[in-house]
Coordinates of C-alpha atoms in Angstrom, one line a residue:
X1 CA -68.8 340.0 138.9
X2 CA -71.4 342.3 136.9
X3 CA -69.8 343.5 133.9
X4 CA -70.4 347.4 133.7
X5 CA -69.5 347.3 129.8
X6 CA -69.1 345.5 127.1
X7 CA -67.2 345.4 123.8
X8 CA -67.8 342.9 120.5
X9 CA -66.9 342.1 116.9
X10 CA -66.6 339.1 115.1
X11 CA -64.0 338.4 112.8
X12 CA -64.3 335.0 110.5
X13 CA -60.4 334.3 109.5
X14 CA -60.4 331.1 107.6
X15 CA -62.7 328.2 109.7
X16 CA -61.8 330.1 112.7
X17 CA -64.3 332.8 114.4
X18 CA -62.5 335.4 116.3
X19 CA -64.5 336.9 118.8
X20 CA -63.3 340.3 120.1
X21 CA -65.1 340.0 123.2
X22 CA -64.3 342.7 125.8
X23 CA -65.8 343.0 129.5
X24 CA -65.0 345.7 132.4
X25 CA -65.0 343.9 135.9
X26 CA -64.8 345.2 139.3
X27 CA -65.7 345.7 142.6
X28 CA -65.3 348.1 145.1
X29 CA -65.7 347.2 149.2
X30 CA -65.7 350.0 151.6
X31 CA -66.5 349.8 155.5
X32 CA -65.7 350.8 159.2
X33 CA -63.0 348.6 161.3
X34 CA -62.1 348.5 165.1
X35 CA -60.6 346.2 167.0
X36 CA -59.2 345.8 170.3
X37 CA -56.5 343.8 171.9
X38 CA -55.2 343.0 175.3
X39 CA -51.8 341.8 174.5
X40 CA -49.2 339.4 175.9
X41 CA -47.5 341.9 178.2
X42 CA -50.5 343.2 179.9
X43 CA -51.4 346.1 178.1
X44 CA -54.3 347.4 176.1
X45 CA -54.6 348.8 172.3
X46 CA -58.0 350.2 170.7
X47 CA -57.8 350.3 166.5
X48 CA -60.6 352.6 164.1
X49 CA -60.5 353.3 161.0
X50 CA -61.8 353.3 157.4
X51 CA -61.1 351.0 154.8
X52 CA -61.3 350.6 151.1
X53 CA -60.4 347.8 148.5
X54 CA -61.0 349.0 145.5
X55 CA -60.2 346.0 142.7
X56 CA -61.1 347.2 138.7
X57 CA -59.7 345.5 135.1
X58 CA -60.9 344.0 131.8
X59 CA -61.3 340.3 130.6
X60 CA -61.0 339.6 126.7
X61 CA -62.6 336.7 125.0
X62 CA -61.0 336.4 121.2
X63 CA -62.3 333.1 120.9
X64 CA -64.8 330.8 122.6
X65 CA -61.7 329.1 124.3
X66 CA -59.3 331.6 125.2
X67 CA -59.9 334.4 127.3
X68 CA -57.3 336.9 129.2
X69 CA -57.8 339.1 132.4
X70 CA -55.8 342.1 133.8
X71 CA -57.3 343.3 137.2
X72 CA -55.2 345.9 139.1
X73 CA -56.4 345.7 143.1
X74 CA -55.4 348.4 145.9
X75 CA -56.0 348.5 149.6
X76 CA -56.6 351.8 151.7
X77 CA -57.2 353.0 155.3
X78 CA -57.4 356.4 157.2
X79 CA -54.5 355.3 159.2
X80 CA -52.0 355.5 156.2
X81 CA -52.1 358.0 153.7
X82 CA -48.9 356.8 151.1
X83 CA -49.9 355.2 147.8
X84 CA -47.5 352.8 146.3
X85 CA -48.1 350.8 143.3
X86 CA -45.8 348.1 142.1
X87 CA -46.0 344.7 140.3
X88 CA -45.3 342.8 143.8
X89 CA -44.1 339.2 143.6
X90 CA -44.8 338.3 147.1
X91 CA -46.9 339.9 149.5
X92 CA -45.0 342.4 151.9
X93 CA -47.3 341.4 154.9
X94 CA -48.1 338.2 156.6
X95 CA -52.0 338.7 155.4
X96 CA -51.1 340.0 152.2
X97 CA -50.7 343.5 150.6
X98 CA -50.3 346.8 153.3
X99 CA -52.7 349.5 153.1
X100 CA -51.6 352.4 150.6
X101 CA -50.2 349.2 148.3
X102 CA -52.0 348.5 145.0
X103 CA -50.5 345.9 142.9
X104 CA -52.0 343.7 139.6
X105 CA -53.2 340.8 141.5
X106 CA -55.1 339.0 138.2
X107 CA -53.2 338.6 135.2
X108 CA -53.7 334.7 133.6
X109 CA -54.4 333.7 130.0
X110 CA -57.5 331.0 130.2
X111 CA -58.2 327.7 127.9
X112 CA -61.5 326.5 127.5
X113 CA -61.5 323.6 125.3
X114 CA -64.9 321.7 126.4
X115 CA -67.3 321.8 129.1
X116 CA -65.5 319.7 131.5
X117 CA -61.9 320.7 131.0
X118 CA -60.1 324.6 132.1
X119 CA -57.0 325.4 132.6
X120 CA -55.7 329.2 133.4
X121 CA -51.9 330.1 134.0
X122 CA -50.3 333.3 135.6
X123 CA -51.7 335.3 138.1
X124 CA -54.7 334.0 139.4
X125 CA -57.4 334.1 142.7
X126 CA -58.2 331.1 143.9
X127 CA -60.5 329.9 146.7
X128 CA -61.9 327.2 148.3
X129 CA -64.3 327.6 151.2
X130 CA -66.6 326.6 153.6
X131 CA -70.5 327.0 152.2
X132 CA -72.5 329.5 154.6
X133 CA -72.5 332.9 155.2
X134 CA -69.2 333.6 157.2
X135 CA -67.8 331.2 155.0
X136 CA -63.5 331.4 155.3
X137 CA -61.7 328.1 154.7
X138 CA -58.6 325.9 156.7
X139 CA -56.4 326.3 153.7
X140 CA -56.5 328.1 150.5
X141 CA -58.9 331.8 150.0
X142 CA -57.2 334.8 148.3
X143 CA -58.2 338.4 149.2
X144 CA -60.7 337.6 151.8
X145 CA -62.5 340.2 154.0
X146 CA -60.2 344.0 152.6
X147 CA -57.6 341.9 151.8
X148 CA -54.6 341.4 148.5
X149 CA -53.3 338.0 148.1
X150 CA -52.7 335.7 144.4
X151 CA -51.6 332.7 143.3
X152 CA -48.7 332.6 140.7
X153 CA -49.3 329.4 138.9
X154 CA -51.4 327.2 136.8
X155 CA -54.7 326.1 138.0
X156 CA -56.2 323.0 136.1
X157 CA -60.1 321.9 136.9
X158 CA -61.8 319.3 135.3
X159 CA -66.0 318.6 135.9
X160 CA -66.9 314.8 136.0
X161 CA -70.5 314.4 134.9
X162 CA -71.4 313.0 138.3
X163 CA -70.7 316.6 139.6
X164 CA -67.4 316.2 141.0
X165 CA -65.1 319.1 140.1
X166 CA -61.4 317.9 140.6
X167 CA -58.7 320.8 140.6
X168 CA -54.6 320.6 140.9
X169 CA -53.3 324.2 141.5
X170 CA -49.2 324.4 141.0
X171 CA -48.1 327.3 142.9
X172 CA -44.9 329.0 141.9
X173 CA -43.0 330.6 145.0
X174 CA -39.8 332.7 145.1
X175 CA -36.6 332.9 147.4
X176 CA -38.1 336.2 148.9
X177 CA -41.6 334.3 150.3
X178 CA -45.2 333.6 148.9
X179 CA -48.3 335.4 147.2
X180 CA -50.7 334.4 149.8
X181 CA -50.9 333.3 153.3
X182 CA -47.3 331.3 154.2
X183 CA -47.2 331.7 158.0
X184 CA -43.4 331.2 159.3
X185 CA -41.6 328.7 160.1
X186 CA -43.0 328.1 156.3
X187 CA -39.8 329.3 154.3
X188 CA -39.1 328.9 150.2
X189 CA -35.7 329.3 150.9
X190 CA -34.6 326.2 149.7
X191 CA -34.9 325.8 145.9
X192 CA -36.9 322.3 145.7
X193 CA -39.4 324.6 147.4
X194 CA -40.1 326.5 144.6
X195 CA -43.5 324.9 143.5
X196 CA -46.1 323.8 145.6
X197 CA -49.0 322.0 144.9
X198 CA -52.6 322.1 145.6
X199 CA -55.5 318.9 145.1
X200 CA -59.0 319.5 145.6
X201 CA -61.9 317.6 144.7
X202 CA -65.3 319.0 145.3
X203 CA -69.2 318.4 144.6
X204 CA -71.9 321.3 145.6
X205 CA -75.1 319.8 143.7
X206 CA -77.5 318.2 146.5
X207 CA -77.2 315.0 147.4
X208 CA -80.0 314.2 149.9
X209 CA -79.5 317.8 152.4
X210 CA -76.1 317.6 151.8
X211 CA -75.1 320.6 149.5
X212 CA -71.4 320.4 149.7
X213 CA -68.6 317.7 150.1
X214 CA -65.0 318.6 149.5
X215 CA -61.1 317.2 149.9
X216 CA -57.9 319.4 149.9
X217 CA -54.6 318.3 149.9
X218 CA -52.0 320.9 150.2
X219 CA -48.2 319.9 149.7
X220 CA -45.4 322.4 150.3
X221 CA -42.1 320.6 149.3
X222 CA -38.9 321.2 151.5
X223 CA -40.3 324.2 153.0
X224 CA -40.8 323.9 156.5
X225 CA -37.9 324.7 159.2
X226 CA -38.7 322.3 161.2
X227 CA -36.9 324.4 164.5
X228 CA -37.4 327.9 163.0
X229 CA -34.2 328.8 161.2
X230 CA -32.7 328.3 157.6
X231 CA -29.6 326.2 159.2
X232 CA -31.7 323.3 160.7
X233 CA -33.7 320.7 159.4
X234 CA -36.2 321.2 156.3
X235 CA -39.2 319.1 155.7
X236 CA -42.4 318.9 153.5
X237 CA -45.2 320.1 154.8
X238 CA -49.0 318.2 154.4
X239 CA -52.4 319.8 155.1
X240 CA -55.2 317.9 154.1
X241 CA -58.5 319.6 155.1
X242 CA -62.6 317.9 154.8
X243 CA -65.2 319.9 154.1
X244 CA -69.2 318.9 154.5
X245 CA -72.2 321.4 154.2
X246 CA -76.0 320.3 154.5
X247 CA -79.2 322.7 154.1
X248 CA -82.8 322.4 155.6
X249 CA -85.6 324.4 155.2
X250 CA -87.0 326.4 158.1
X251 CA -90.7 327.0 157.4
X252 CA -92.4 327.7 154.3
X253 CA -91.6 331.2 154.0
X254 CA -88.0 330.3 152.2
X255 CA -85.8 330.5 155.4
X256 CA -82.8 327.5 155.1
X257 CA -81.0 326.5 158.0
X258 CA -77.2 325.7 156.3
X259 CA -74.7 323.5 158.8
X260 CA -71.1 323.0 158.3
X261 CA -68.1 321.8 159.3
X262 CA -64.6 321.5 157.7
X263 CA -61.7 319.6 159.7
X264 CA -57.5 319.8 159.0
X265 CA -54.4 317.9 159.9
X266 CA -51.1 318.4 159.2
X267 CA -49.3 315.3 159.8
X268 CA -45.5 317.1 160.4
X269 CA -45.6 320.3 162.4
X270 CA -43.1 322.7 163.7
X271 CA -41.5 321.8 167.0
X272 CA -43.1 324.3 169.6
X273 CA -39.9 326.4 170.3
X274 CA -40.1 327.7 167.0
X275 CA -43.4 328.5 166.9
X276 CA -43.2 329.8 170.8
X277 CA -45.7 327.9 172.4
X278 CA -42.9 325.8 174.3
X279 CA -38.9 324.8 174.8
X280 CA -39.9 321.2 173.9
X281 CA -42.1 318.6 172.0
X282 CA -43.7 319.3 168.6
X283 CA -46.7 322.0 167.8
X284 CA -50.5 320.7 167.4
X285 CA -51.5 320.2 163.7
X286 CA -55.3 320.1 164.2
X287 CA -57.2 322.4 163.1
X288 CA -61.6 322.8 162.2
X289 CA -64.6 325.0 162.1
X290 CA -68.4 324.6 162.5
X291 CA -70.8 327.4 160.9
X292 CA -74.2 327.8 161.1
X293 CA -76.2 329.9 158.4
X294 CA -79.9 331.2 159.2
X295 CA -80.1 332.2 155.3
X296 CA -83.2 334.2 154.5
X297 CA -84.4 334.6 157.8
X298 CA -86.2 338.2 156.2
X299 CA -85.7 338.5 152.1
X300 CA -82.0 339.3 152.1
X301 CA -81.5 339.2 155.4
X302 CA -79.2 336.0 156.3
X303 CA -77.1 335.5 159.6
X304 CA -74.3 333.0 160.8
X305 CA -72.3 331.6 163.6
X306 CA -69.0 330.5 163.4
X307 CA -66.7 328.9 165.9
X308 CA -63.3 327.5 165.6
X309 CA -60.0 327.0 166.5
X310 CA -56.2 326.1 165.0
X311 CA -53.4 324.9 167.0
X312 CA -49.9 326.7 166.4
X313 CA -48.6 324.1 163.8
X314 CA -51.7 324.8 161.0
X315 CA -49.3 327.3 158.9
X316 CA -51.8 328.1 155.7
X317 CA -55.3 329.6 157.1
X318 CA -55.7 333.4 155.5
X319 CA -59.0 333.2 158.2
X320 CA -58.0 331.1 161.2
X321 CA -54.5 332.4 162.6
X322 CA -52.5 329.3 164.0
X323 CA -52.6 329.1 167.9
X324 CA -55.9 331.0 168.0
X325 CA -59.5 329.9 169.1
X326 CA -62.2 332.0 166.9
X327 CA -65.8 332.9 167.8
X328 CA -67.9 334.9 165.8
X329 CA -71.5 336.2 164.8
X330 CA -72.2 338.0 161.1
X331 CA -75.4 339.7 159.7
X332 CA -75.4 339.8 155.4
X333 CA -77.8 342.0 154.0
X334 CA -78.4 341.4 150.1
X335 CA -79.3 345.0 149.1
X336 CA -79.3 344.1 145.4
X337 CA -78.0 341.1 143.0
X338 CA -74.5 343.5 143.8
X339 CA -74.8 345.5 146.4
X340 CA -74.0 344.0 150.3
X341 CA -73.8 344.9 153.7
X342 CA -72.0 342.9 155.8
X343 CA -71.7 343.3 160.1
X344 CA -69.4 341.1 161.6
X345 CA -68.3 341.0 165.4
X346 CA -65.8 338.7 166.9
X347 CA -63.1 337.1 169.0
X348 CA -59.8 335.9 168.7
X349 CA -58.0 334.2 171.6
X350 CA -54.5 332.8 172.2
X351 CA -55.1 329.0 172.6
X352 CA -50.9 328.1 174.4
X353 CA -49.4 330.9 176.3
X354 CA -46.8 332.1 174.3
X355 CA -43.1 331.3 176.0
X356 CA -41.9 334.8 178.1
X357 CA -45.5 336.5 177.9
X358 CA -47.6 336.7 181.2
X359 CA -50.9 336.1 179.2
X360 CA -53.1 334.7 176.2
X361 CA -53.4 337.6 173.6
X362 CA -57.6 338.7 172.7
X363 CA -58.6 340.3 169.9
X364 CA -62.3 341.7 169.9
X365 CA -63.0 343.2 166.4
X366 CA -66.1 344.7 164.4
X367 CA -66.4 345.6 161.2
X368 CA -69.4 347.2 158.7
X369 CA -68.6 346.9 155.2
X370 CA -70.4 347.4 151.9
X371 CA -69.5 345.7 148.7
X372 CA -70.7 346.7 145.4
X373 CA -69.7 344.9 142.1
X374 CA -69.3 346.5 138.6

């Protein structure tokens, strides 16, 4: 983020140089949203409104190792005119905070102690996605699109001079449910489940016109039900996602043409009855994407397509709902180094009838959003 202000003194106490560094950081994204579903039962349902995320805090630097950010982040829509602020320890909705909720959703203390080596602990965002325009990712993205999810944890990352950059996130959950994106039969019920854990290694500099290559392993200890209630059998649940991104030029004119795909598999899966998609057998734990990024097509003006799917046992997308087939075309307008308009349209359909409805749910959804970073 651009910093809007900042604040220093240097203080030399014995060999050690304080540096009383302090930056303002925000954003603020504002935009038009409507949607509309034809649902299980039949029926139809139109959605329009306005909505705001509006994210603003400090970071302080007292030495060049340590650092320390407080960010306070609140959603807002014309539908819902409350205001509620509290320091939430899980998120009250299935994609995170409600609109009219504001909560802190950054507040870690950061160590520096070399180039290679960072490690930050307490309320964190963390994100790992697919390079391109659309971007979204199979596993782990807090707050994407309007939206208010954390990480409670420590997040290590260490750069390897070949340009790998490993990470091991340990994500603390409570009783009550998660910070981010935790779809059910996922429970922390059970107290081994109380921290999760998170493995990613990753390298974005070019090898060839590959630009990205990446490997995720999420493991959520004891907290899957396998038949959908606390009194029956509780498993670990895997997630291991692949990620690959290549870039070519189009023309000489500075128009790229960026490719990528990211697969996942979760090896142990709800059975189908408690997901809904059946009375027997176990749910499908595949789940992928495929994006392609026209980037520059006019200076500032880059476009993608996105297509994917995830079958109704991938519990941990924040951007691909389980049991859903996605489609979807998005226009990114670079108005300055932090200013952006974004136009998205796109599709949502029910991959399994669910068991009792008399069709697939759609979702058809558009949205025009401006973002602006202070």
């Amino acid at each position: 983020m651009l910093l809007a202000a900042t604040i220093t003194s240097h203080t030399a106490v014995g060999a050690v140089a304080l540096r009383h560094d302090l930056d303002f950081i925000g954003d603020a994204r504002v935009g038009y949203y409507g949607a509309q579903r034809d649902d299980r039962d039949g029926s139809e349902d139109s959605t329009d409104q306005f909505v705001a995320r509006l994210r603003a805090g400090a970071e302080w630097q007292p030495t060049d190792t340590v650092s320390a950010r407080l960010r306070v982040a609140g959603r807002y829509s014309t539908h819902e005119n409350r205001n509620h602020f509290t320091v939430f320890t899980t998120i009250p909705d299935t994609d995170g905070l409600r609109a009219g909720d504001s909560t802190i959703d950054q507040l870690y203390l950061s160590f520096t102690p070399s180039d290679k080596w960072a490690v930050e602990i307490g309320r964190l965002q963390t994100s790992f996605e697919l390079a391109g325009v659309s971007a979204g990712t199979l596993d782990r993205n807090d707050s994407p699109n309007a939206d208010i999810t954390w990480t409670d944890g420590v997040h290590a990352h260490y750069r390897s001079a070949d340009g790998w950059n490993w990470h091991l996130i340990m994500q603390r959950n409570l009783q009550a449910g998660a910070t981010n994106v935790r779809l059910p039969p996922l429970s922390f019920r059970n107290d081994s489940s109380r921290v999760s854990y998170f493995v990613a290694v990753e390298n974005r500099e070019p090898y060839g016109p590959v630009v990205q290559r990446a490997f995720d392993v999420s493991y959520l200890p004891n907290s899957l039900e396998k038949g959908g209630t606390p009194l029956g059998h509780v498993e670990d649940y895997i997630a291991m996602v692949v990620r690959l991104s290549a870039q070519w030029p189009i023309g000489n004119v500075g128009t790229r043409l960026l490719a990528g795909a990211e697969i996942g598999y979760a090896p142990n899966t709800p059975t189908k009855l408690a997901v809904g998609t059946g009375t027997t057998g176990t749910a499908g734990g595949l789940a992928w994407q495929a994006q392609l990024s026209f980037l520059d097509v006019r200076p500032g003006h880059s476009f993608a397509l996105q297509h994917g799917r995830a079958e109704a046992g991938w519990l941990i997308s924040p951007d691909f709902r389980n049991n859903e087939i996605l489609y979807e075309i998005r226009h990114e307008w670079a108005l300055a180094d932090n200013q952006t308009r974004t136009t998205r349209l796109r599709r949502r359909d029910e991959m399994d009838r669910l068991v009792g409805a008399t069709r697939e749910r759609r979702d058809e959804d558009v949205f025009v959003r401006y973002t602006y970073e202070f």
